C-alpha cells in the first residue's frame, strides 16, 4: 500500500506514525518509541530528526522537544569485508532489553548517507530483519537516498534479499524536478492500522500527492526503466572506481570507496570546504563536500567523458587543496 508524501522527511514522519498506529491497533500500546542506528540520517523535521545520529548531529539544540529514541552503534563490517558476527550483538541486546517500548527499527539499508557515506555489510540487514520478526518490531527501510538503482540494486534491501514492513522513497522518484516522496507499507501493516481504533491512518495534509509531481514521477520512473539503469549505474561505478582511485595515493586521504553510482573520498581531517569548493569551481565542476567526505552521486545519464572530467578534477582540486 502506497501513501504519497511531499518530501523525504515527511515520508519518514509518516513511517513513524504508521509503526506506532500499527502497534497500537495490535494492543501493543507501550510500543511508542523507535530504534535507530548511530550515523543514520532520516531528515530534518522533528520526528525524522529524532532518529538521526544523536552524537554528531544537532540533537542537543533541540533536546527537550525531540522524542527520545533508542540507538545502537552503526554497523562496523564494511560492505566488501568478511562478515563479523559480533557486529549484530548491540542490536540484539537493545531489542532484548527494550522491545516492549519499541514500535519499529528504522535504518538506511546498506548505505548510510548523509551521516557518513558508509557502506555496511548486507548480512547486518538480513539479521536485523530476523531480529525484528523475533521481537515483534517493524522494520522501516529508509531508501530515500538509495532507492531507484543508486546503490547498484533497484533497492538496497535487495543486497540482503529482505523486504521491510515499511519503506520510504523520495529523491530520485522525480529525478529532482519536483518534491515528492512516498511511504510504502505491507498489506498486513495497512490493514491492521485500518482495523484499529482510528479506522484509518491518521495523516492527510492538503497538498499530499500533488498531481503534477505525481505525473513527473511517472515520467521519471518510465525513463529509469527505458534507459536501462542497471547498465548506466554499473558504467558509472566503473568510471568512479577508475577515476577516484588515484586519490588514495594522497596522504590526507583515509579511504576511497565506490558502490553503484556513489563515489566517496574520505579524508583524515574534515574537508576544508572554503578552499576545496572554489578550487572545484575553478576547474569547472560543482561538488558539495561535507564533514570528512568529498563525494559524488552523478546522474545516471552522465557520459563517460563527463565522468572522467569530473573525477580527474575532483582528485586535482583535492591534491591542490591538500598541498600534495
Ligand atoms: C535526503 C534524505 C532524507 C530527507 O529527505 P528530504 O526530501 O530532504 O526531506 C531522509 N532520509 C535519507 C536517507 C535521505 O538521504
Short mmCIF file of C-alpha atoms and ligand atoms in Angstrom, two decimals:
data_model
loop_
_atom_site.label_atom_id
_atom_site.label_comp_id
_atom_site.label_asym_id
_atom_site.label_seq_id
_atom_site.Cartn_x
_atom_site.Cartn_y
_atom_site.Cartn_z
CA UNK A 1 0.00 0.00 0.00
CA UNK A 2 1.43 3.35 -1.05
CA UNK A 3 0.97 6.60 0.84
CA UNK A 4 2.22 9.63 -1.09
CA UNK A 5 4.13 12.33 0.79
CA UNK A 6 5.55 15.68 -0.17
CA UNK A 7 9.18 15.25 0.94
CA UNK A 8 11.51 12.59 2.24
CA UNK A 9 11.37 13.92 5.79
CA UNK A 10 7.57 13.83 5.73
CA UNK A 11 7.64 10.24 4.42
CA UNK A 12 9.73 9.36 7.49
CA UNK A 13 7.22 11.08 9.80
CA UNK A 14 4.53 9.01 8.11
CA UNK A 15 6.52 5.79 8.54
CA UNK A 16 6.97 6.50 12.25
CA UNK A 17 3.27 7.24 12.72
CA UNK A 18 2.33 4.09 10.77
CA UNK A 19 4.52 1.95 13.02
CA UNK A 20 3.04 3.43 16.20
CA UNK A 21 -0.56 3.14 14.95
CA UNK A 22 0.12 -0.46 13.86
CA UNK A 23 1.39 -1.44 17.31
CA UNK A 24 -1.50 0.40 18.98
CA UNK A 25 -4.01 -1.47 16.81
CA UNK A 26 -2.46 -4.76 17.97
CA UNK A 27 -2.92 -3.75 21.60
CA UNK A 28 0.81 -3.07 21.99
CA UNK A 29 0.23 0.38 23.44
CA UNK A 30 3.62 0.62 25.15
CA UNK A 31 5.47 0.34 21.84
CA UNK A 32 5.75 4.04 21.07
CA UNK A 33 9.46 4.54 20.51
CA UNK A 34 11.86 3.94 17.65
CA UNK A 35 15.17 2.13 17.50
CA UNK A 36 17.75 3.67 15.15
CA UNK A 37 21.42 3.41 14.18
CA UNK A 38 24.15 5.83 15.05
CA UNK A 39 25.48 7.56 11.91
CA UNK A 40 21.96 7.42 10.44
CA UNK A 41 20.26 10.29 8.66
CA UNK A 42 16.50 10.42 8.11
CA UNK A 43 15.57 14.05 7.56
CA UNK A 44 15.09 17.41 9.22
CA UNK A 45 11.55 17.51 10.62
CA UNK A 46 11.21 16.78 14.34
CA UNK A 47 10.27 13.09 14.21
CA UNK A 48 12.83 12.38 11.49
CA UNK A 49 15.48 14.35 13.37
CA UNK A 50 14.83 12.30 16.49
CA UNK A 51 16.08 9.15 14.70
CA UNK A 52 19.18 10.79 13.16
CA UNK A 53 22.62 10.18 14.69
CA UNK A 54 22.33 11.57 18.22
CA UNK A 55 26.04 12.39 18.70
CA UNK A 56 27.19 14.13 15.55
CA UNK A 57 24.00 15.95 14.62
CA UNK A 58 22.19 18.87 16.17
CA UNK A 59 20.23 16.88 18.74
CA UNK A 60 21.46 18.95 21.67
CA UNK A 61 19.98 22.13 20.13
CA UNK A 62 16.53 20.57 20.25
CA UNK A 63 16.77 18.46 23.38
CA UNK A 64 13.58 18.64 25.40
CA UNK A 65 11.33 18.75 22.37
CA UNK A 66 12.69 15.81 20.36
CA UNK A 67 11.12 12.45 21.18
CA UNK A 68 13.75 10.27 22.90
CA UNK A 69 14.59 7.20 20.88
CA UNK A 70 16.84 4.16 21.32
CA UNK A 71 20.15 3.96 19.44
CA UNK A 72 22.71 1.26 18.69
CA UNK A 73 26.21 1.74 17.24
CA UNK A 74 26.45 1.83 13.45
CA UNK A 75 27.36 -1.46 11.72
CA UNK A 76 31.15 -1.84 11.57
CA UNK A 77 31.69 -4.57 8.95
CA UNK A 78 32.27 -2.91 5.62
CA UNK A 79 30.35 -3.94 2.51
CA UNK A 80 33.25 -5.83 0.93
CA UNK A 81 34.74 -7.31 4.12
CA UNK A 82 34.10 -10.72 5.61
CA UNK A 83 31.08 -10.54 7.91
CA UNK A 84 31.92 -10.24 11.62
CA UNK A 85 29.14 -11.98 13.61
CA UNK A 86 29.79 -9.72 16.65
CA UNK A 87 28.55 -6.77 14.62
CA UNK A 88 24.90 -7.57 15.27
CA UNK A 89 25.25 -8.06 19.06
CA UNK A 90 24.37 -4.47 20.12
CA UNK A 91 21.16 -4.60 18.10
CA UNK A 92 20.13 -7.91 19.67
CA UNK A 93 20.94 -6.61 23.17
CA UNK A 94 18.91 -3.45 22.70
CA UNK A 95 15.94 -5.39 21.36
CA UNK A 96 16.11 -7.92 24.19
CA UNK A 97 16.11 -5.13 26.73
CA UNK A 98 13.76 -2.58 25.16
CA UNK A 99 11.45 -4.36 22.70
CA UNK A 100 8.32 -3.74 24.79
CA UNK A 101 8.82 0.01 24.19
CA UNK A 102 9.84 -0.25 20.53
CA UNK A 103 7.42 0.11 17.61
CA UNK A 104 10.00 -0.13 14.83
CA UNK A 105 13.63 -0.22 13.84
CA UNK A 106 14.48 2.43 11.24
CA UNK A 107 17.63 2.24 9.13
CA UNK A 108 19.14 3.14 5.79
CA UNK A 109 19.78 -0.22 4.11
CA UNK A 110 23.47 -0.89 3.26
CA UNK A 111 24.39 2.76 2.56
CA UNK A 112 24.37 5.24 5.43
CA UNK A 113 24.23 8.50 3.51
CA UNK A 114 24.44 11.98 4.99
CA UNK A 115 25.65 10.57 8.34
CA UNK A 116 28.99 9.48 6.85
CA UNK A 117 28.58 7.87 3.40
CA UNK A 118 29.29 4.44 4.89
CA UNK A 119 28.67 1.14 3.07
CA UNK A 120 27.98 -1.69 5.52
CA UNK A 121 27.64 -5.46 5.15
CA UNK A 122 24.24 -6.68 3.87
CA UNK A 123 24.35 -9.52 6.41
CA UNK A 124 23.67 -6.89 9.08
CA UNK A 125 20.45 -6.03 7.32
CA UNK A 126 19.45 -9.68 6.91
CA UNK A 127 19.95 -10.36 10.62
CA UNK A 128 18.23 -7.11 11.60
CA UNK A 129 15.18 -8.30 9.63
CA UNK A 130 15.17 -11.61 11.53
CA UNK A 131 15.57 -9.87 14.90
CA UNK A 132 12.66 -7.52 14.15
CA UNK A 133 10.45 -10.54 13.47
CA UNK A 134 11.65 -12.27 16.64
CA UNK A 135 10.82 -9.25 18.83
CA UNK A 136 7.59 -8.06 17.16
CA UNK A 137 9.23 -4.88 15.93
CA UNK A 138 8.54 -3.45 12.45
CA UNK A 139 11.41 -2.76 10.07
CA UNK A 140 11.39 0.63 8.33
CA UNK A 141 13.84 0.88 5.42
CA UNK A 142 14.69 4.45 4.51
CA UNK A 143 15.55 4.10 0.79
CA UNK A 144 15.22 7.83 0.12
CA UNK A 145 18.86 8.11 -0.96
CA UNK A 146 19.46 4.51 -2.12
CA UNK A 147 16.21 3.84 -4.00
CA UNK A 148 15.82 3.54 -7.78
CA UNK A 149 19.19 2.00 -8.57
CA UNK A 150 21.66 4.29 -6.82
CA UNK A 151 23.43 1.51 -4.87
CA UNK A 152 23.61 -0.84 -7.87
CA UNK A 153 20.37 -2.65 -6.95
CA UNK A 154 16.96 -1.14 -7.69
CA UNK A 155 16.54 -1.00 -3.89
CA UNK A 156 19.43 -1.56 -1.48
CA UNK A 157 17.38 -4.10 0.53
CA UNK A 158 17.90 -6.49 -2.39
CA UNK A 159 21.57 -6.90 -1.34
CA UNK A 160 20.26 -8.74 1.72
CA UNK A 161 17.31 -10.40 -0.01
CA UNK A 162 14.88 -8.95 2.53
CA UNK A 163 11.79 -6.78 2.42
CA UNK A 164 10.93 -4.22 5.05
CA UNK A 165 7.46 -3.72 6.56
CA UNK A 166 7.53 -0.03 5.71
CA UNK A 167 9.72 1.69 3.14
CA UNK A 168 10.39 5.36 2.44
CA UNK A 169 11.31 6.57 -1.04
CA UNK A 170 11.99 10.09 -2.30
CA UNK A 171 14.79 11.98 -4.04
CA UNK A 172 15.19 10.10 -7.37
CA UNK A 173 11.45 9.42 -7.56
CA UNK A 174 11.08 12.62 -9.62
CA UNK A 175 14.66 12.82 -10.84
CA UNK A 176 14.97 16.04 -8.85
CA UNK A 177 12.36 18.02 -10.81
CA UNK A 178 9.69 18.36 -8.12
CA UNK A 179 9.33 17.48 -4.47
CA UNK A 180 7.62 14.14 -3.89
CA UNK A 181 8.14 11.08 -1.72
CA UNK A 182 6.18 8.02 -0.65
CA UNK A 183 5.82 5.64 2.26
CA UNK A 184 5.08 2.04 1.29
CA UNK A 185 3.59 -0.46 3.71
CA UNK A 186 2.79 -4.15 3.51
CA UNK A 187 -0.89 -5.09 3.28
CA UNK A 188 -0.56 -6.54 6.81
CA UNK A 189 0.60 -3.19 8.22
CA UNK A 190 -2.01 -1.19 6.29
CA UNK A 191 -4.95 -3.44 7.16
CA UNK A 192 -4.00 -3.71 10.82
CA UNK A 193 -3.92 0.09 11.05
CA UNK A 194 -7.34 0.31 9.40
CA UNK A 195 -8.82 -2.22 11.85
CA UNK A 196 -7.60 -0.10 14.78
CA UNK A 197 -9.37 2.49 16.88
CA UNK A 198 -8.99 5.35 14.35
CA UNK A 199 -10.28 3.24 11.45
CA UNK A 200 -7.68 4.66 9.09
CA UNK A 201 -4.18 6.05 9.00
CA UNK A 202 -4.23 9.47 10.70
CA UNK A 203 -2.43 11.69 8.22
CA UNK A 204 -3.87 13.85 5.44
CA UNK A 205 -2.36 17.23 4.68
CA UNK A 206 -3.98 19.31 1.94
CA UNK A 207 -1.42 19.03 -0.82
CA UNK A 208 -0.20 15.46 -0.49
CA UNK A 209 0.01 13.62 -3.84
CA UNK A 210 0.28 16.81 -5.86
CA UNK A 211 -0.89 15.66 -9.32
CA UNK A 212 1.84 17.48 -11.22
CA UNK A 213 4.55 15.96 -9.01
CA UNK A 214 2.99 12.52 -9.46
CA UNK A 215 2.99 12.94 -13.26
CA UNK A 216 6.66 13.95 -13.13
CA UNK A 217 7.40 10.86 -11.03
CA UNK A 218 5.66 8.58 -13.52
CA UNK A 219 7.67 10.11 -16.38
CA UNK A 220 10.90 9.87 -14.42
CA UNK A 221 10.33 6.22 -13.47
CA UNK A 222 9.49 5.39 -17.10
CA UNK A 223 12.80 6.95 -18.14
CA UNK A 224 14.64 4.99 -15.47
CA UNK A 225 13.32 1.71 -16.88
CA UNK A 226 13.65 2.65 -20.59
CA UNK A 227 17.22 3.86 -20.18
CA UNK A 228 18.42 0.57 -18.72
CA UNK A 229 19.50 1.95 -15.33
CA UNK A 230 21.48 -1.20 -14.48
CA UNK A 231 23.90 -0.68 -17.33
CA UNK A 232 24.12 3.06 -16.63
CA UNK A 233 24.83 2.55 -12.92
CA UNK A 234 27.44 -0.16 -13.47
CA UNK A 235 29.13 2.07 -16.08
CA UNK A 236 29.27 4.91 -13.57
CA UNK A 237 30.53 2.54 -10.87
CA UNK A 238 33.39 1.52 -13.16
CA UNK A 239 34.12 5.14 -14.07
CA UNK A 240 34.14 6.23 -10.43
CA UNK A 241 36.44 3.36 -9.42
CA UNK A 242 38.90 4.19 -12.16
CA UNK A 243 38.65 7.95 -11.78
CA UNK A 244 38.80 8.25 -8.00
CA UNK A 245 41.37 5.52 -7.27
CA UNK A 246 44.29 7.96 -7.70
CA UNK A 247 43.02 9.88 -4.66
CA UNK A 248 44.08 7.01 -2.38
CA UNK A 249 47.72 7.98 -3.07
CA UNK A 250 47.21 11.32 -1.29
CA UNK A 251 48.42 11.44 2.33
CA UNK A 252 45.35 13.36 3.51
CA UNK A 253 43.00 10.66 2.22
CA UNK A 254 41.76 7.96 4.61
CA UNK A 255 39.64 5.91 2.22
CA UNK A 256 38.23 5.79 -1.30
CA UNK A 257 35.08 3.73 -1.87
CA UNK A 258 32.52 3.22 -4.59
CA UNK A 259 29.19 1.41 -4.57
CA UNK A 260 26.86 1.67 -7.55
CA UNK A 261 26.69 5.30 -8.63
CA UNK A 262 28.11 6.61 -5.34
CA UNK A 263 31.76 7.63 -5.10
CA UNK A 264 33.35 8.74 -1.85
CA UNK A 265 36.77 10.13 -0.97
CA UNK A 266 37.03 10.16 2.83
CA UNK A 267 39.67 12.47 4.27
CA UNK A 268 41.59 12.07 7.52
CA UNK A 269 40.55 15.58 8.60
CA UNK A 270 37.30 17.44 7.92
CA UNK A 271 37.18 18.87 4.40
CA UNK A 272 38.32 22.48 4.15
CA UNK A 273 35.19 23.46 2.20
CA UNK A 274 36.17 27.15 1.93
CA UNK A 275 39.25 26.17 -0.08
CA UNK A 276 38.13 22.98 -1.81
CA UNK A 277 34.89 24.29 -3.25
CA UNK A 278 36.40 27.30 -5.08
CA UNK A 279 39.17 25.00 -6.39
CA UNK A 280 36.43 22.79 -7.86
CA UNK A 281 34.58 25.73 -9.41
CA UNK A 282 37.82 27.00 -10.98
CA UNK A 283 38.18 23.63 -12.67
CA UNK A 284 34.62 23.67 -13.95
CA UNK A 285 32.99 21.19 -11.57
CA UNK A 286 30.44 21.63 -8.76
CA UNK A 287 30.68 19.27 -5.79
CA UNK A 288 29.34 19.77 -2.28
CA UNK A 289 31.62 18.13 0.29
CA UNK A 290 30.72 17.85 3.97
CA UNK A 291 32.43 16.69 7.17
CA UNK A 292 35.19 14.23 6.14
CA UNK A 293 33.67 13.31 2.81
CA UNK A 294 34.25 14.55 -0.71
CA UNK A 295 31.65 12.54 -2.61
CA UNK A 296 29.55 12.45 -5.76
CA UNK A 297 26.31 10.78 -6.83
CA UNK A 298 26.25 11.58 -10.57
CA UNK A 299 23.05 11.49 -12.64
CA UNK A 300 22.71 8.18 -14.49
CA UNK A 301 22.75 9.94 -17.88
CA UNK A 302 26.27 11.27 -17.31
CA UNK A 303 28.52 10.23 -20.21
CA UNK A 304 31.92 8.56 -19.75
CA UNK A 305 33.83 11.66 -20.86
CA UNK A 306 32.00 13.93 -18.41
CA UNK A 307 32.51 11.44 -15.60
CA UNK A 308 36.24 11.25 -16.32
CA UNK A 309 36.37 15.08 -16.35
CA UNK A 310 34.51 15.19 -13.02
CA UNK A 311 36.67 12.60 -11.24
CA UNK A 312 40.03 13.83 -12.53
CA UNK A 313 39.19 17.38 -11.48
CA UNK A 314 37.98 16.19 -8.08
CA UNK A 315 41.32 14.50 -7.49
CA UNK A 316 43.15 17.53 -8.89
CA UNK A 317 41.28 20.04 -6.75
CA UNK A 318 41.79 17.88 -3.68
CA UNK A 319 45.53 17.46 -4.28
CA UNK A 320 45.82 21.24 -4.74
CA UNK A 321 43.88 21.96 -1.54
CA UNK A 322 45.85 19.43 0.49
CA UNK A 323 49.08 20.89 -0.93
CA UNK A 324 50.17 17.49 -2.26
C1 LIG B 1 17.53 13.19 1.91
C2 LIG B 1 17.14 12.12 2.87
C3 LIG B 1 16.02 12.26 3.72
C4 LIG B 1 15.17 13.51 3.77
O1 LIG B 1 14.53 13.77 2.56
P1 LIG B 1 14.09 15.29 2.22
O2 LIG B 1 13.36 15.17 0.92
O3 LIG B 1 15.36 16.09 2.13
O4 LIG B 1 13.21 15.75 3.34
C5 LIG B 1 15.70 11.19 4.56
N1 LIG B 1 16.44 10.07 4.57
C6 LIG B 1 17.51 9.91 3.78
C7 LIG B 1 18.27 8.62 3.83
C8 LIG B 1 17.92 10.93 2.92
O5 LIG B 1 19.02 10.77 2.17
#
